[in-house]
Coordinates of C-alpha atoms and ligand atoms in Angstrom, one line a residue:
X1 CA 140.0 -150.7 135.6
X2 CA 137.2 -152.7 134.0
X3 CA 136.0 -149.6 132.2
X4 CA 139.5 -149.0 130.9
X5 CA 139.6 -152.5 129.5
X6 CA 136.1 -151.9 127.8
X7 CA 137.4 -148.7 126.3
X8 CA 140.5 -150.4 124.9
X9 CA 138.3 -153.2 123.4
X10 CA 136.0 -150.6 121.9
X11 CA 138.9 -148.7 120.3
X12 CA 140.3 -151.9 118.8
X13 CA 136.9 -152.7 117.3
X14 CA 136.8 -149.3 115.7
X15 CA 140.3 -149.9 114.4
X16 CA 139.2 -153.2 113.0
X17 CA 136.2 -151.6 111.4
X18 CA 138.5 -149.1 109.7
X19 CA 140.0 -152.1 107.8
X20 CA 136.7 -152.5 106.1
X21 CA 136.6 -148.8 104.9
X22 CA 138.2 -148.5 101.5
X23 CA 141.5 -146.6 101.8
X24 CA 140.3 -143.8 99.4
X25 CA 137.3 -143.1 101.7
X26 CA 139.4 -142.8 104.9
X27 CA 139.9 -139.2 106.1
X28 CA 142.6 -138.2 108.5
X29 CA 141.3 -136.2 111.5
X30 CA 143.4 -133.1 110.7
X31 CA 141.7 -132.9 107.3
X32 CA 138.2 -133.0 108.7
X33 CA 137.9 -129.2 108.2
X34 CA 138.7 -129.6 104.6
X35 CA 136.1 -132.4 104.2
X36 CA 133.2 -130.1 105.1
X37 CA 134.3 -127.4 102.7
X38 CA 131.8 -126.7 100.0
X39 CA 132.7 -125.6 96.4
X40 CA 131.5 -122.1 95.6
X41 CA 129.0 -123.4 93.0
X42 CA 127.3 -125.4 95.8
X43 CA 127.3 -122.4 98.1
X44 CA 125.8 -120.3 95.3
X45 CA 123.0 -122.9 94.9
X46 CA 122.3 -123.0 98.6
X47 CA 122.1 -119.2 98.7
X48 CA 119.8 -119.1 95.6
X49 CA 117.6 -121.8 97.0
X50 CA 117.1 -119.9 100.2
X51 CA 116.5 -116.5 98.6
X52 CA 114.9 -117.1 95.2
X53 CA 112.4 -119.7 96.5
X54 CA 111.0 -116.9 98.5
X55 CA 111.4 -114.2 95.9
X56 CA 110.1 -116.2 92.9
X57 CA 107.8 -118.6 94.7
X58 CA 106.5 -121.4 92.5
X59 CA 108.5 -120.1 89.5
X60 CA 111.8 -121.0 91.2
X61 CA 112.0 -124.8 90.5
X62 CA 111.7 -124.3 86.8
X63 CA 114.1 -121.3 86.8
X64 CA 116.5 -123.4 88.9
X65 CA 116.5 -126.3 86.3
X66 CA 117.1 -123.8 83.5
X67 CA 119.9 -122.1 85.3
X68 CA 121.6 -125.4 85.9
X69 CA 121.3 -126.4 82.2
X70 CA 123.3 -125.2 79.2
X71 CA 122.5 -121.6 78.3
X72 CA 121.5 -120.5 74.8
X73 CA 123.5 -117.9 72.8
X74 CA 122.5 -115.3 70.3
X75 CA 124.7 -114.2 67.4
X76 CA 124.9 -110.4 67.3
X77 CA 125.5 -109.6 63.7
X78 CA 128.4 -107.3 63.0
X79 CA 127.4 -104.7 60.5
X80 CA 131.1 -103.6 60.1
X81 CA 131.9 -107.1 58.6
X82 CA 131.4 -108.0 55.0
X83 CA 130.3 -111.5 54.1
X84 CA 127.3 -113.6 53.1
X85 CA 126.5 -114.2 56.7
X86 CA 122.8 -113.6 57.2
X87 CA 121.9 -116.1 54.5
X88 CA 124.3 -118.6 56.0
X89 CA 122.8 -118.3 59.4
X90 CA 119.2 -118.5 58.0
X91 CA 120.2 -121.7 56.2
X92 CA 121.3 -123.1 59.6
X93 CA 117.7 -122.5 60.9
X94 CA 118.2 -119.4 63.0
X95 CA 116.2 -116.1 62.9
X96 CA 116.6 -112.5 63.9
X97 CA 114.6 -112.2 67.1
X98 CA 114.2 -108.5 66.4
X99 CA 111.9 -109.4 63.4
X100 CA 110.1 -112.2 65.3
X101 CA 108.0 -109.8 67.3
X102 CA 104.5 -110.4 68.7
X103 CA 102.4 -108.2 66.5
X104 CA 99.4 -108.9 68.6
X105 CA 101.1 -107.4 71.7
X106 CA 99.9 -103.9 72.3
X107 CA 100.5 -102.2 75.6
X108 CA 97.4 -101.9 77.7
X109 CA 96.3 -98.5 78.9
X110 CA 97.8 -99.2 82.4
X111 CA 101.0 -100.4 80.8
X112 CA 101.2 -97.3 78.7
X113 CA 101.6 -95.2 81.7
X114 CA 105.0 -94.6 83.3
X115 CA 105.8 -95.2 87.0
X116 CA 107.3 -91.9 88.1
X117 CA 109.4 -90.7 91.0
X118 CA 108.5 -87.1 90.1
X119 CA 105.9 -87.0 92.7
X120 CA 107.5 -86.4 96.1
X121 CA 107.6 -89.6 98.1
X122 CA 108.8 -89.7 101.7
X123 CA 110.7 -92.9 101.5
X124 CA 112.9 -94.7 99.1
X125 CA 110.2 -96.9 97.7
X126 CA 108.6 -96.3 94.3
X127 CA 105.1 -97.6 94.3
X128 CA 102.7 -98.5 91.5
X129 CA 100.3 -95.9 93.0
X130 CA 102.9 -93.2 92.0
X131 CA 101.9 -93.6 88.3
X132 CA 102.6 -90.5 86.4
X133 CA 100.4 -89.7 83.5
X134 CA 103.3 -88.2 81.6
X135 CA 104.7 -90.8 79.2
X136 CA 108.2 -91.1 77.8
X137 CA 108.5 -91.0 74.0
X138 CA 107.8 -94.5 72.6
X139 CA 110.8 -96.7 72.0
X140 CA 112.2 -96.5 68.5
X141 CA 114.1 -99.8 68.2
X142 CA 117.2 -99.5 66.1
X143 CA 116.7 -101.5 62.8
X144 CA 120.5 -102.0 62.7
X145 CA 120.8 -104.3 65.7
X146 CA 120.3 -107.8 64.5
X147 CA 120.6 -110.8 66.8
X148 CA 120.0 -114.3 65.5
X149 CA 118.8 -117.2 67.7
X150 CA 117.8 -120.8 67.2
X151 CA 114.1 -121.6 67.6
X152 CA 112.5 -122.2 71.0
X153 CA 113.7 -125.6 72.4
X154 CA 116.3 -125.9 69.7
X155 CA 119.7 -126.1 71.5
X156 CA 121.9 -126.1 68.5
X157 CA 125.2 -124.3 69.1
X158 CA 126.6 -121.6 66.9
X159 CA 129.9 -122.3 65.1
X160 CA 132.7 -119.8 66.0
X161 CA 132.5 -116.6 63.9
X162 CA 134.9 -116.4 60.9
X163 CA 136.9 -113.3 59.9
X164 CA 136.0 -111.5 56.6
X165 CA 138.7 -110.3 54.1
X166 CA 139.5 -107.4 56.4
X167 CA 139.9 -109.7 59.5
X168 CA 136.7 -108.5 61.1
X169 CA 134.5 -111.2 62.7
X170 CA 131.0 -111.7 61.4
X171 CA 129.1 -112.1 64.7
X172 CA 129.6 -111.9 68.4
X173 CA 128.1 -114.7 70.6
X174 CA 126.4 -113.5 73.7
X175 CA 123.3 -114.1 75.8
X176 CA 120.6 -112.8 73.4
X177 CA 118.8 -111.2 76.4
X178 CA 121.8 -108.9 76.9
X179 CA 120.8 -107.2 73.7
X180 CA 117.5 -106.0 75.3
X181 CA 119.1 -103.3 77.6
X182 CA 120.9 -101.9 74.5
X183 CA 117.6 -101.8 72.6
X184 CA 115.8 -100.3 75.6
X185 CA 118.4 -97.5 75.9
X186 CA 117.0 -96.3 72.6
X187 CA 120.0 -94.6 71.2
X188 CA 119.2 -91.9 68.6
X189 CA 121.1 -90.2 65.8
X190 CA 123.9 -88.0 67.1
X191 CA 123.8 -89.1 70.7
X192 CA 126.7 -89.1 73.1
X193 CA 126.7 -92.4 75.0
X194 CA 128.6 -93.6 78.1
X195 CA 129.0 -97.4 78.8
X196 CA 130.2 -97.2 82.4
X197 CA 131.0 -100.8 83.1
X198 CA 131.8 -102.0 79.6
X199 CA 134.1 -105.0 79.6
X200 CA 134.3 -107.5 77.9
X201 CA 132.2 -105.4 75.5
X202 CA 129.2 -107.3 74.2
X203 CA 126.8 -104.4 74.9
X204 CA 129.2 -101.7 73.6
X205 CA 129.4 -103.7 70.4
X206 CA 125.6 -103.9 70.2
X207 CA 125.4 -100.1 70.8
X208 CA 127.9 -99.5 68.0
X209 CA 125.7 -101.5 65.6
X210 CA 123.1 -98.8 65.7
X211 CA 125.5 -96.6 63.7
X212 CA 123.7 -93.6 65.2
X213 CA 126.1 -92.7 68.0
X214 CA 128.2 -89.5 67.6
X215 CA 130.5 -90.3 70.5
X216 CA 130.8 -93.5 72.6
X217 CA 132.8 -93.7 75.8
X218 CA 133.5 -97.2 77.0
X219 CA 134.9 -97.6 80.5
X220 CA 135.8 -100.4 82.9
X221 CA 137.7 -100.1 86.1
X222 CA 139.5 -103.4 85.6
X223 CA 142.6 -102.9 83.5
X224 CA 142.8 -106.6 82.4
X225 CA 139.2 -106.6 81.4
X226 CA 139.6 -103.3 79.6
X227 CA 142.4 -105.0 77.5
X228 CA 139.9 -107.7 76.7
X229 CA 137.4 -105.1 75.7
X230 CA 140.0 -103.5 73.4
X231 CA 140.7 -106.9 71.8
X232 CA 137.0 -107.4 71.2
X233 CA 136.6 -104.0 69.6
X234 CA 139.6 -104.6 67.4
X235 CA 138.2 -107.9 66.2
X236 CA 134.8 -106.3 65.2
X237 CA 135.3 -102.6 64.5
X238 CA 137.3 -101.1 61.6
X239 CA 140.6 -99.4 62.7
X240 CA 139.6 -96.0 61.4
X241 CA 136.5 -96.0 63.6
X242 CA 138.6 -96.8 66.7
X243 CA 141.2 -94.1 66.1
X244 CA 138.6 -91.5 65.1
X245 CA 137.2 -89.1 67.6
X246 CA 134.1 -91.4 67.9
X247 CA 135.3 -93.7 70.6
X248 CA 137.1 -93.3 73.9
X249 CA 138.2 -96.3 76.0
X250 CA 139.0 -95.6 79.6
X251 CA 139.7 -97.5 82.8
X252 CA 138.4 -95.4 85.6
X253 CA 136.5 -96.2 88.8
X254 CA 133.0 -95.6 87.5
X255 CA 131.7 -94.7 91.0
X256 CA 133.7 -91.5 90.7
X257 CA 132.5 -90.5 87.2
X258 CA 130.3 -87.7 88.6
X259 CA 133.4 -86.0 89.8
X260 CA 134.8 -85.8 86.3
X261 CA 132.0 -85.5 83.8
X262 CA 128.6 -84.5 85.0
X263 CA 125.5 -83.6 83.0
X264 CA 127.1 -84.7 79.7
X265 CA 125.7 -87.9 78.1
X266 CA 122.4 -88.4 76.3
X267 CA 122.4 -92.1 77.2
X268 CA 124.2 -94.0 79.9
X269 CA 124.4 -97.7 80.3
X270 CA 125.2 -98.9 83.8
X271 CA 125.7 -102.7 83.5
X272 CA 127.0 -103.4 86.9
X273 CA 129.0 -106.2 88.4
X274 CA 126.7 -108.6 90.2
X275 CA 126.5 -112.2 91.5
X276 CA 126.3 -113.3 87.8
X277 CA 123.9 -116.1 88.8
X278 CA 124.5 -118.5 85.9
X279 CA 128.3 -118.3 86.2
X280 CA 128.2 -118.7 89.9
X281 CA 126.3 -122.0 89.5
X282 CA 128.6 -123.6 87.0
X283 CA 132.1 -122.3 87.4
X284 CA 134.2 -122.6 90.5
X285 CA 137.0 -120.4 89.2
X286 CA 136.6 -116.6 89.8
X287 CA 133.3 -117.4 91.7
X288 CA 131.9 -114.6 93.8
X289 CA 130.5 -117.2 96.2
X290 CA 134.0 -118.5 97.1
X291 CA 134.9 -118.1 100.8
X292 CA 137.5 -115.4 100.3
X293 CA 135.1 -113.2 98.4
X294 CA 132.3 -113.0 101.0
X295 CA 133.0 -109.3 101.8
X296 CA 133.1 -108.4 98.1
X297 CA 129.8 -110.1 97.5
X298 CA 128.1 -108.4 100.5
X299 CA 129.4 -105.0 99.3
X300 CA 127.9 -105.5 95.8
X301 CA 124.6 -103.6 96.4
X302 CA 126.5 -100.6 97.7
X303 CA 128.9 -100.7 94.7
X304 CA 125.9 -101.0 92.3
X305 CA 124.2 -98.1 94.0
X306 CA 127.3 -95.9 93.7
X307 CA 127.7 -96.8 90.0
X308 CA 124.1 -96.1 89.2
X309 CA 124.2 -92.7 91.0
X310 CA 127.4 -91.9 89.1
X311 CA 125.7 -92.8 85.8
X312 CA 122.7 -90.6 86.7
X313 CA 125.0 -87.7 87.4
X314 CA 126.9 -88.3 84.1
X315 CA 123.6 -88.1 82.1
X316 CA 122.4 -84.7 80.9
X317 CA 119.0 -83.4 82.0
X318 CA 116.6 -85.1 79.7
X319 CA 119.1 -87.9 79.2
X320 CA 118.3 -91.6 79.9
X321 CA 120.0 -94.2 82.0
X322 CA 119.7 -97.9 81.7
X323 CA 120.6 -100.0 84.8
X324 CA 121.1 -103.7 84.2
X325 CA 122.4 -106.9 85.9
X326 CA 122.5 -110.6 85.2
X327 CA 121.1 -111.6 88.5
X328 CA 117.6 -112.5 89.7
X329 CA 118.4 -110.9 93.1
X330 CA 115.9 -108.3 94.2
X331 CA 118.4 -106.6 96.5
X332 CA 120.8 -106.1 93.6
X333 CA 118.0 -105.0 91.2
X334 CA 114.8 -103.2 92.3
X335 CA 116.2 -102.2 95.8
X336 CA 119.3 -100.6 94.2
X337 CA 117.1 -98.6 91.7
X338 CA 114.7 -97.5 94.4
X339 CA 117.5 -96.2 96.6
X340 CA 119.2 -94.5 93.7
X341 CA 116.0 -92.6 92.8
X342 CA 115.6 -91.5 96.4
X343 CA 119.3 -90.5 96.9
X344 CA 119.5 -88.7 93.5
X345 CA 116.7 -86.5 94.6
X346 CA 117.7 -86.0 98.2
X347 CA 121.5 -85.6 97.7
X348 CA 121.8 -84.1 94.2
X349 CA 118.4 -82.6 93.5
X350 CA 118.0 -84.8 90.4
X351 CA 114.4 -86.0 89.7
X352 CA 114.0 -89.1 87.7
X353 CA 111.1 -90.8 85.9
X354 CA 111.0 -94.6 85.5
X355 CA 110.3 -95.7 81.9
X356 CA 107.7 -98.3 81.2
X357 CA 109.5 -101.2 79.3
X358 CA 106.4 -103.4 79.2
X359 CA 105.9 -102.7 75.4
X360 CA 109.4 -104.0 74.8
X361 CA 108.7 -107.2 76.8
X362 CA 105.4 -107.7 75.0
X363 CA 107.1 -107.4 71.7
X364 CA 109.7 -110.0 72.4
X365 CA 107.7 -112.5 74.4
X366 CA 108.0 -115.1 71.5
X367 CA 111.7 -115.2 72.3
X368 CA 112.2 -114.6 76.0
X369 CA 110.4 -115.4 79.2
X370 CA 109.8 -112.4 81.4
X371 CA 109.2 -112.3 85.1
X372 CA 105.5 -111.3 85.8
X373 CA 104.6 -108.3 87.9
X374 CA 107.9 -106.7 88.8
X375 CA 107.1 -103.4 90.5
X376 CA 110.1 -101.8 89.0
X377 CA 111.9 -102.7 85.8
X378 CA 111.7 -105.9 83.7
X379 CA 113.6 -109.2 83.9
X380 CA 114.2 -112.1 81.5
X381 CA 114.1 -115.3 83.5
X382 CA 115.7 -118.5 82.3
X383 CA 113.4 -121.2 80.9
X384 CA 114.3 -124.6 79.5
X385 CA 112.7 -123.8 76.2
X386 CA 114.3 -120.4 75.9
X387 CA 117.3 -120.5 78.1
X388 CA 118.4 -116.9 78.1
X389 CA 119.0 -114.6 81.0
X390 CA 118.7 -113.7 83.8
X391 CA 118.8 -110.1 82.7
X392 CA 117.3 -107.4 84.8
X393 CA 116.8 -103.9 83.3
X394 CA 115.3 -100.6 84.5
X395 CA 115.4 -97.4 82.6
X396 CA 115.4 -93.9 84.2
X397 CA 114.9 -90.5 82.6
X398 CA 116.5 -87.4 84.1
X399 CA 113.9 -84.7 84.4
X400 CA 116.2 -82.2 86.0
Ligands
SAM501 N1 128.7 -104.6 79.9 C1 129.6 -105.6 79.8 C2 129.3 -106.4 78.6 O1 128.2 -106.4 78.1 O2 130.2 -107.1 78.1 C3 129.6 -106.5 81.1 C4 129.9 -105.8 82.3 S1 130.2 -106.8 83.7 C5 128.5 -107.2 84.1 C6 130.5 -105.6 85.0 C7 131.9 -104.9 84.8 O3 132.0 -103.9 85.8 C8 133.1 -105.8 84.9 O4 133.8 -105.8 83.7 C9 133.9 -105.1 86.0 O5 135.3 -105.1 85.8 C10 133.3 -103.7 86.0 N2 133.4 -102.9 87.2 C11 133.5 -103.3 88.5 N3 133.6 -102.3 89.3 C12 133.6 -101.2 88.6 C13 133.8 -99.8 88.9 N4 133.9 -99.4 90.1 N5 133.8 -98.9 87.8 C14 133.7 -99.4 86.5 N6 133.6 -100.7 86.2 C15 133.6 -101.6 87.2

């Protein structure tokens, strides 16, 4: 009985104490589950802290700060638009990063070589020791792709682009590092090109700027995003170009491309869906880290692998494939490429060679920060003074 009385007194004390808790801070028992729920952005940060602190080591704290800060844009100049744009942009203090190259930077003899998968390896890994003396033809960067950026540490924002007298916008705002995969793809005069995951269209637009492509096929499995892509193309590319035989817009499942069109394209861009690290840290809407998308997130590496394999099959022998993501994740970047090289050989008899993109990174090291010592591909890592990326890219050449 005495114990019962004690308990009742204790309960009353707790009740009294509740009176001192401001009403807005009181939580009903039945809402306790909701109280512990974390927003997707927080879950993303926890996930990145756990994985990238291991993967990037002492680089992670500075990359983390940059990822959580406002990103920088580049203005991809639209050659189809007519207007006194370049002078305007120069007057605002920005410069074409394509012309601000590091002339001093020459690839070393080791960098000049190409990591190859031509030599038979027994597992999926591609090691530095598998260096092939055969070198891919040097990159010839298109002089027609122009992307303007503000100087390092200058965080001025671009004004929205204005239409010219034909209604075409003068520039497209995008992460300037996203232009690098398009440059690395090295499109040449008369090429047939496939952009397998193209929406909303920034990279397709950059590829069109080369004015070298004979035929461009832009595809995205999402119908709503394909409509967005169409809208972008209509705002930047003249109508006659869009209805010509030069461009095809489709909305197929890219993983099945090999079933439709094999051994066809000179160049294939495989810019896959990924954890979009920057977006996942700042935006709760449509966030891949939300609780109801756990399965989708876990399946990403498999989807990426299937898309890359389909892109490899779509390329013609001698053709080149560029795999890119906007995540720092090793399991979505290097691991996917390694496995694709292995499976292309084992399942389809396709031998691939990995292109050395180090000359490209050396050339643009005034503008971007690149991850040091990746064993496969190259990656722009965010930095407060040059807050672009992350962008991972790896280029493969089909030998057979
Ligand atoms: N390349 C685009 C650009 O520069 O604007 C961005 C592409 S975004 C990173 C990845 C795209 O892949 C999304 O638009 C998504 O709809 C598309 N996608 C997802 N699964 C796909 C699939 N199975 N086949 C084709 N596209 C797919």
